Amino acid sequence: MQPRFFAFFPLLAGLAAAAGCGDDATLPAGCDQFVAPSDDDDTAVQEMFLALEDGQTGCLGAGTFRFTRELTLSADGVTIRGTSQDDTVLDFSAQDVGGSGIKISGDGVTIRDLTVQDTPGDGITAGSVQDITYEALTVRWTAMYDTDNGAYGVYPVKAEGVVIRGVTVVGARDAGIYVGQSRNILVEDSVAHDNVAGIEIENSFDAVVRNNEAFDNTGGLLIFNLPTLETKNGERTLAYGNDIHDNNVDNWGEPGTAVAEVPRGTGILVLSADANELRDNRIYDNDSFGIILSSYIILDPAKNFETADPQFDAYAEANYVHDNVLDGNGANPDDLPDQLVPNLRPIPALGWDGCEHPDHDNTTGMYTNCFENNTDGTGAPASFLFVDVCGTPPFANQNTDFGPYECSRPPIEDPNP
Amino acid sequence: MTARAQVAGGVFAALLTGCSGSSPADPGEIPYDRLSDYGFFVGPLSDLEPAQGVVPYRVVSPLWADFAGKARFLVLPEGGRATFDAAETWSFPSGTIVVKNFFFDVDRRDEGGKARIVETRLLVREAGEGWVPYTYVWDEDQTEAYFHAAGDRLTIAYIDAQGNDAEQEYIVPNTDECDSCHARDDRTRLLGLATPQVNFEGLLGDGTTGNQLERLADAGVFDGPLPPVQDLPRFSDPFGPDPLEARARSYLHANCSHCHRPGGDAAQAGLDFTAFDPDPLPAKLGVCKEPAAAGPGTGGREYDVVPGAPDESILVYRMESTDPEIRMPELPIRIPHAEGVALVRAWIAGLDGPGCGGP
């Protein structure tokens, strides 16, 4: 849209022409409102979003829509639908207002069958909502590894009930598929590549991450708990059936962000998070770590987190890693793993930093991280490393004996198998 | 909705059609098509001369809005009164309307002189709905403002402080975006009409001087007597004579805490910039707090606020930026607030530290 000097939009005619009325007989099937690309997509699409009544479906036609500002969606129970991921493209390359491409605040929203590209900030965000579904859509940045790319592709935060299904995210400078401070989450049949982090579940509870593919990221799947956030100490991510491979892109994250510390070549990193289950995943050809469980101490050796957030549990405990196939990992580690593990090549595919919560009494084994029946490509037991970050002195007892950690834990039940 | 008829001097909107159904909407239904339909003002609309029952007020610590001045009014329904609360949640009857006009000085060498009004925002207390936002954009002739839901961008021409012709872009929010500041815990809230924001002495909304809270009470806003105002919480004028920390906290409250507080739009970040607690956990103000999901918003800096080091503090970096991914507040600010940045810089420079420790 061109800047206008106090020109005002001819409101009523505009509403009728741009958004289309609900009783318009020419609407595509299943659509309560419809817009096609025009010379003022900012106004036309935003007016449709504002005009949607609870429960309605707003449709975007085929072609490329171009936006200069964030779109907002506040109605409840609505569906936003394009023609298909290939045919309906929402281009934000000229955006200069707002931190997201699409910002969703309504409950029960579904967004699907479209592509969002080149947002200067995040792609599609949803904050403090009940039930958000991202389905059959793409968020992408067309420039590879560009520091101007936005941080997150799909970004539900403080959401209860998240479904991410059939989503592809390419090029995010932080996490492609991100879920933060949320509960009851399903991420499935999705693809994340050429992001810093492929898939990240952060400070969240009860996530199922299944049958996804993450490749050509810096790190494939991150299960993180970070300090000083409002929702703390997430637990119980169940990850199975995922293909996590070739996540060997140099870290191009913004310095100062947690994700910028992720080593190139990380398959799955569980950071500070407890009671997760990783099973039946295929993790291969990641140059630093296959699966690594670590405390936050790896990022904050001085333990400043203890004063910044006394409630923060910095230790990865009570996780269950079993029946995964890990092959070809650890052969060409990034600097940090190279320093942590100077003498073993390849770095063993499974690892635990060895740091235990000082206030936890583990005589019953209730906090032990269990590894069981993980194999390499030949069916032989996968290799293991006790990194001993918290040893006295650190690393003094670094070893590959996983006998003490060969155990099982009660499995997490997938509520929607 | 009957608030319309309760506003002195108004006439019904002539027509309102649209997309909300197959039959024309009730012409008596808010939002009206034109601002003048509400009857808030007498005489030429752009004089903003309040009609009877339209109560002007100011706040001590306003949100920076790209040099826009603001003229605020409270309109209670006939016979309606607000119930006072010493903190921030006054109760208003259905039909209450809060009116905020945004204007720009035509000549920035003449603050308070001739101005051009660009936008009027309403929050209407609707039965069963709570506060509902509506936005009106003024015409070039300054004779009328029209309902405008989808937002806009305007070019504002002015004469700058050096006497040169200049212009700036101004963003009109869409009505959803109103809630990006005004919503908390899924309900739309008032921000300015709160005890600490109006419990100040100085130039008041009606052009006189005194205590703004007492003046509201004198206008009959409340349904009972106020406690003594000296016993009630108050924020500092960010650019007044109070101690630096109080002024900075007041500024951060007005410009950041609508999102960065529990229940706010950015609650997930774990910050709380409200100025109610005189001695908060330092990390709640960002002191030595690592960023959450800031992405490039960090500018490569490690902590939100590094005591003694404004140039190492993410807070300053984001206040100084014009990049939509980086800058704070997110909406709808185009121009960093030089005085506000200077205030926050001074506050950070004076914090005990120095630094945040580190590995």
PDB file of N, CA and C in Angstrom, chain A residues 145-146 150-151 170-176 193-200 216-222 247-254 257-266:
ATOM      1  N   TYR A 145      20.270 -19.270   4.990  1.00  0.00           N
ATOM      2  CA  TYR A 145      21.164 -18.922   6.097  1.00  0.00           C
ATOM      3  C   TYR A 145      21.423 -17.414   6.148  1.00  0.00           C
ATOM      4  N   ASP A 146      20.395 -16.649   5.889  1.00  0.00           N
ATOM      5  CA  ASP A 146      20.553 -15.195   5.880  1.00  0.00           C
ATOM      6  C   ASP A 146      20.259 -14.672   7.276  1.00  0.00           C
ATOM      7  N   GLY A 150      13.764 -14.314   9.657  1.00  0.00           N
ATOM      8  CA  GLY A 150      13.070 -14.245  10.933  1.00  0.00           C
ATOM      9  C   GLY A 150      13.450 -15.396  11.848  1.00  0.00           C
ATOM     10  N   ALA A 151      13.042 -15.277  13.107  1.00  0.00           N
ATOM     11  CA  ALA A 151      13.508 -16.221  14.116  1.00  0.00           C
ATOM     12  C   ALA A 151      12.758 -17.553  14.073  1.00  0.00           C
ATOM     13  N   VAL A 170      11.381 -23.821   6.540  1.00  0.00           N
ATOM     14  CA  VAL A 170      12.707 -23.729   5.931  1.00  0.00           C
ATOM     15  C   VAL A 170      13.295 -22.344   6.193  1.00  0.00           C
ATOM     16  N   GLY A 171      14.475 -22.305   6.794  1.00  0.00           N
ATOM     17  CA  GLY A 171      15.227 -21.060   6.814  1.00  0.00           C
ATOM     18  C   GLY A 171      15.115 -20.208   8.055  1.00  0.00           C
ATOM     19  N   ALA A 172      14.524 -20.721   9.131  1.00  0.00           N
ATOM     20  CA  ALA A 172      14.370 -19.899  10.334  1.00  0.00           C
ATOM     21  C   ALA A 172      15.707 -19.722  11.050  1.00  0.00           C
ATOM     22  N   ARG A 173      15.901 -18.520  11.559  1.00  0.00           N
ATOM     23  CA  ARG A 173      17.180 -18.222  12.196  1.00  0.00           C
ATOM     24  C   ARG A 173      17.205 -18.650  13.656  1.00  0.00           C
ATOM     25  N   ASP A 174      16.088 -19.132  14.153  1.00  0.00           N
ATOM     26  CA  ASP A 174      16.085 -19.764  15.470  1.00  0.00           C
ATOM     27  C   ASP A 174      15.489 -21.156  15.273  1.00  0.00           C
ATOM     28  N   ALA A 175      14.265 -21.390  15.689  1.00  0.00           N
ATOM     29  CA  ALA A 175      13.664 -22.711  15.509  1.00  0.00           C
ATOM     30  C   ALA A 175      12.610 -22.661  14.406  1.00  0.00           C
ATOM     31  N   GLY A 176      12.660 -23.643  13.508  1.00  0.00           N
ATOM     32  CA  GLY A 176      11.662 -23.706  12.452  1.00  0.00           C
ATOM     33  C   GLY A 176      10.284 -23.999  13.016  1.00  0.00           C
ATOM     34  N   HIS A 193      13.909 -28.089   7.723  1.00  0.00           N
ATOM     35  CA  HIS A 193      15.277 -28.139   7.230  1.00  0.00           C
ATOM     36  C   HIS A 193      15.836 -26.743   6.982  1.00  0.00           C
ATOM     37  N   ASP A 194      17.143 -26.659   7.092  1.00  0.00           N
ATOM     38  CA  ASP A 194      17.860 -25.417   6.853  1.00  0.00           C
ATOM     39  C   ASP A 194      17.453 -24.309   7.819  1.00  0.00           C
ATOM     40  N   ASN A 195      17.096 -24.719   9.040  1.00  0.00           N
ATOM     41  CA  ASN A 195      16.910 -23.785  10.138  1.00  0.00           C
ATOM     42  C   ASN A 195      18.094 -23.936  11.098  1.00  0.00           C
ATOM     43  N   VAL A 196      18.212 -23.035  12.081  1.00  0.00           N
ATOM     44  CA  VAL A 196      19.207 -23.293  13.118  1.00  0.00           C
ATOM     45  C   VAL A 196      18.749 -24.503  13.934  1.00  0.00           C
ATOM     46  N   ALA A 197      17.569 -24.414  14.534  1.00  0.00           N
ATOM     47  CA  ALA A 197      16.977 -25.595  15.167  1.00  0.00           C
ATOM     48  C   ALA A 197      15.821 -26.062  14.301  1.00  0.00           C
ATOM     49  N   GLY A 198      15.738 -27.350  14.060  1.00  0.00           N
ATOM     50  CA  GLY A 198      14.643 -27.855  13.246  1.00  0.00           C
ATOM     51  C   GLY A 198      13.333 -27.773  14.002  1.00  0.00           C
ATOM     52  N   ILE A 199      13.238 -28.570  15.066  1.00  0.00           N
ATOM     53  CA  ILE A 199      12.045 -28.615  15.913  1.00  0.00           C
ATOM     54  C   ILE A 199      12.491 -28.342  17.337  1.00  0.00           C
ATOM     55  N   GLU A 200      11.789 -27.446  18.022  1.00  0.00           N
ATOM     56  CA  GLU A 200      12.141 -27.154  19.406  1.00  0.00           C
ATOM     57  C   GLU A 200      10.892 -27.158  20.267  1.00  0.00           C
ATOM     58  N   ASP A 216      19.537 -31.069   7.766  1.00  0.00           N
ATOM     59  CA  ASP A 216      20.228 -29.864   7.297  1.00  0.00           C
ATOM     60  C   ASP A 216      19.951 -28.643   8.176  1.00  0.00           C
ATOM     61  N   ASN A 217      19.655 -28.890   9.447  1.00  0.00           N
ATOM     62  CA  ASN A 217      19.636 -27.807  10.421  1.00  0.00           C
ATOM     63  C   ASN A 217      20.968 -27.829  11.180  1.00  0.00           C
ATOM     64  N   THR A 218      21.143 -26.871  12.099  1.00  0.00           N
ATOM     65  CA  THR A 218      22.285 -26.971  13.012  1.00  0.00           C
ATOM     66  C   THR A 218      22.024 -28.060  14.037  1.00  0.00           C
ATOM     67  N   GLY A 219      20.810 -28.069  14.588  1.00  0.00           N
ATOM     68  CA  GLY A 219      20.351 -29.123  15.484  1.00  0.00           C
ATOM     69  C   GLY A 219      18.996 -29.615  15.023  1.00  0.00           C
ATOM     70  N   GLY A 220      18.743 -30.925  15.135  1.00  0.00           N
ATOM     71  CA  GLY A 220      17.509 -31.472  14.589  1.00  0.00           C
ATOM     72  C   GLY A 220      16.308 -31.261  15.493  1.00  0.00           C
ATOM     73  N   LEU A 221      16.362 -31.850  16.685  1.00  0.00           N
ATOM     74  CA  LEU A 221      15.257 -31.750  17.642  1.00  0.00           C
ATOM     75  C   LEU A 221      15.820 -31.304  18.980  1.00  0.00           C
ATOM     76  N   LEU A 222      15.290 -30.210  19.503  1.00  0.00           N
ATOM     77  CA  LEU A 222      15.709 -29.681  20.797  1.00  0.00           C
ATOM     78  C   LEU A 222      14.545 -29.771  21.768  1.00  0.00           C
ATOM     79  N   ASN A 247      22.186 -32.966  10.337  1.00  0.00           N
ATOM     80  CA  ASN A 247      22.005 -31.613  10.875  1.00  0.00           C
ATOM     81  C   ASN A 247      23.385 -31.007  11.156  1.00  0.00           C
ATOM     82  N   ASN A 248      24.015 -30.606  10.079  1.00  0.00           N
ATOM     83  CA  ASN A 248      25.430 -30.230  10.125  1.00  0.00           C
ATOM     84  C   ASN A 248      25.699 -28.822   9.608  1.00  0.00           C
ATOM     85  N   VAL A 249      24.661 -27.985   9.606  1.00  0.00           N
ATOM     86  CA  VAL A 249      24.851 -26.623   9.114  1.00  0.00           C
ATOM     87  C   VAL A 249      25.474 -25.770  10.221  1.00  0.00           C
ATOM     88  N   ASP A 250      26.479 -24.985   9.869  1.00  0.00           N
ATOM     89  CA  ASP A 250      27.099 -24.091  10.845  1.00  0.00           C
ATOM     90  C   ASP A 250      26.040 -23.238  11.514  1.00  0.00           C
ATOM     91  N   ASN A 251      26.202 -23.034  12.810  1.00  0.00           N
ATOM     92  CA  ASN A 251      25.218 -22.280  13.574  1.00  0.00           C
ATOM     93  C   ASN A 251      25.247 -20.822  13.157  1.00  0.00           C
ATOM     94  N   TRP A 252      24.130 -20.327  12.627  1.00  0.00           N
ATOM     95  CA  TRP A 252      24.040 -18.942  12.196  1.00  0.00           C
ATOM     96  C   TRP A 252      22.991 -18.188  13.016  1.00  0.00           C
ATOM     97  N   GLY A 253      22.732 -18.734  14.226  1.00  0.00           N
ATOM     98  CA  GLY A 253      21.797 -18.071  15.129  1.00  0.00           C
ATOM     99  C   GLY A 253      22.355 -16.756  15.650  1.00  0.00           C
ATOM    100  N   GLU A 254      21.448 -15.926  16.144  1.00  0.00           N
ATOM    101  CA  GLU A 254      21.852 -14.627  16.674  1.00  0.00           C
ATOM    102  C   GLU A 254      22.624 -14.827  17.975  1.00  0.00           C
ATOM    103  N   THR A 257      21.329 -15.646  21.893  1.00  0.00           N
ATOM    104  CA  THR A 257      20.187 -16.545  22.045  1.00  0.00           C
ATOM    105  C   THR A 257      20.684 -17.930  22.431  1.00  0.00           C
ATOM    106  N   ALA A 258      19.821 -18.671  23.134  1.00  0.00           N
ATOM    107  CA  ALA A 258      20.224 -20.008  23.571  1.00  0.00           C
ATOM    108  C   ALA A 258      20.537 -20.895  22.381  1.00  0.00           C
ATOM    109  N   VAL A 259      19.754 -20.753  21.334  1.00  0.00           N
ATOM    110  CA  VAL A 259      19.925 -21.668  20.197  1.00  0.00           C
ATOM    111  C   VAL A 259      21.266 -21.435  19.495  1.00  0.00           C
ATOM    112  N   ALA A 260      21.816 -20.243  19.664  1.00  0.00           N
ATOM    113  CA  ALA A 260      23.115 -19.957  19.046  1.00  0.00           C
ATOM    114  C   ALA A 260      24.235 -20.787  19.666  1.00  0.00           C
ATOM    115  N   GLU A 261      23.956 -21.411  20.814  1.00  0.00           N
ATOM    116  CA  GLU A 261      24.955 -22.246  21.486  1.00  0.00           C
ATOM    117  C   GLU A 261      24.893 -23.704  21.044  1.00  0.00           C
ATOM    118  N   VAL A 262      23.910 -24.044  20.249  1.00  0.00           N
ATOM    119  CA  VAL A 262      23.759 -25.452  19.843  1.00  0.00           C
ATOM    120  C   VAL A 262      24.887 -25.815  18.881  1.00  0.00           C
ATOM    121  N   PRO A 263      25.612 -26.878  19.163  1.00  0.00           N
ATOM    122  CA  PRO A 263      26.691 -27.257  18.255  1.00  0.00           C
ATOM    123  C   PRO A 263      26.167 -27.722  16.897  1.00  0.00           C
ATOM    124  N   ARG A 264      26.852 -27.329  15.868  1.00  0.00           N
ATOM    125  CA  ARG A 264      26.618 -27.917  14.555  1.00  0.00           C
ATOM    126  C   ARG A 264      26.739 -29.437  14.655  1.00  0.00           C
ATOM    127  N   GLY A 265      25.800 -30.122  14.036  1.00  0.00           N
ATOM    128  CA  GLY A 265      25.902 -31.580  14.062  1.00  0.00           C
ATOM    129  C   GLY A 265      25.182 -32.239  15.222  1.00  0.00           C
ATOM    130  N   THR A 266      24.164 -31.561  15.786  1.00  0.00           N
ATOM    131  CA  THR A 266      23.414 -32.127  16.897  1.00  0.00           C
ATOM    132  C   THR A 266      22.144 -32.800  16.377  1.00  0.00           C
TER     133      THR A 266
END
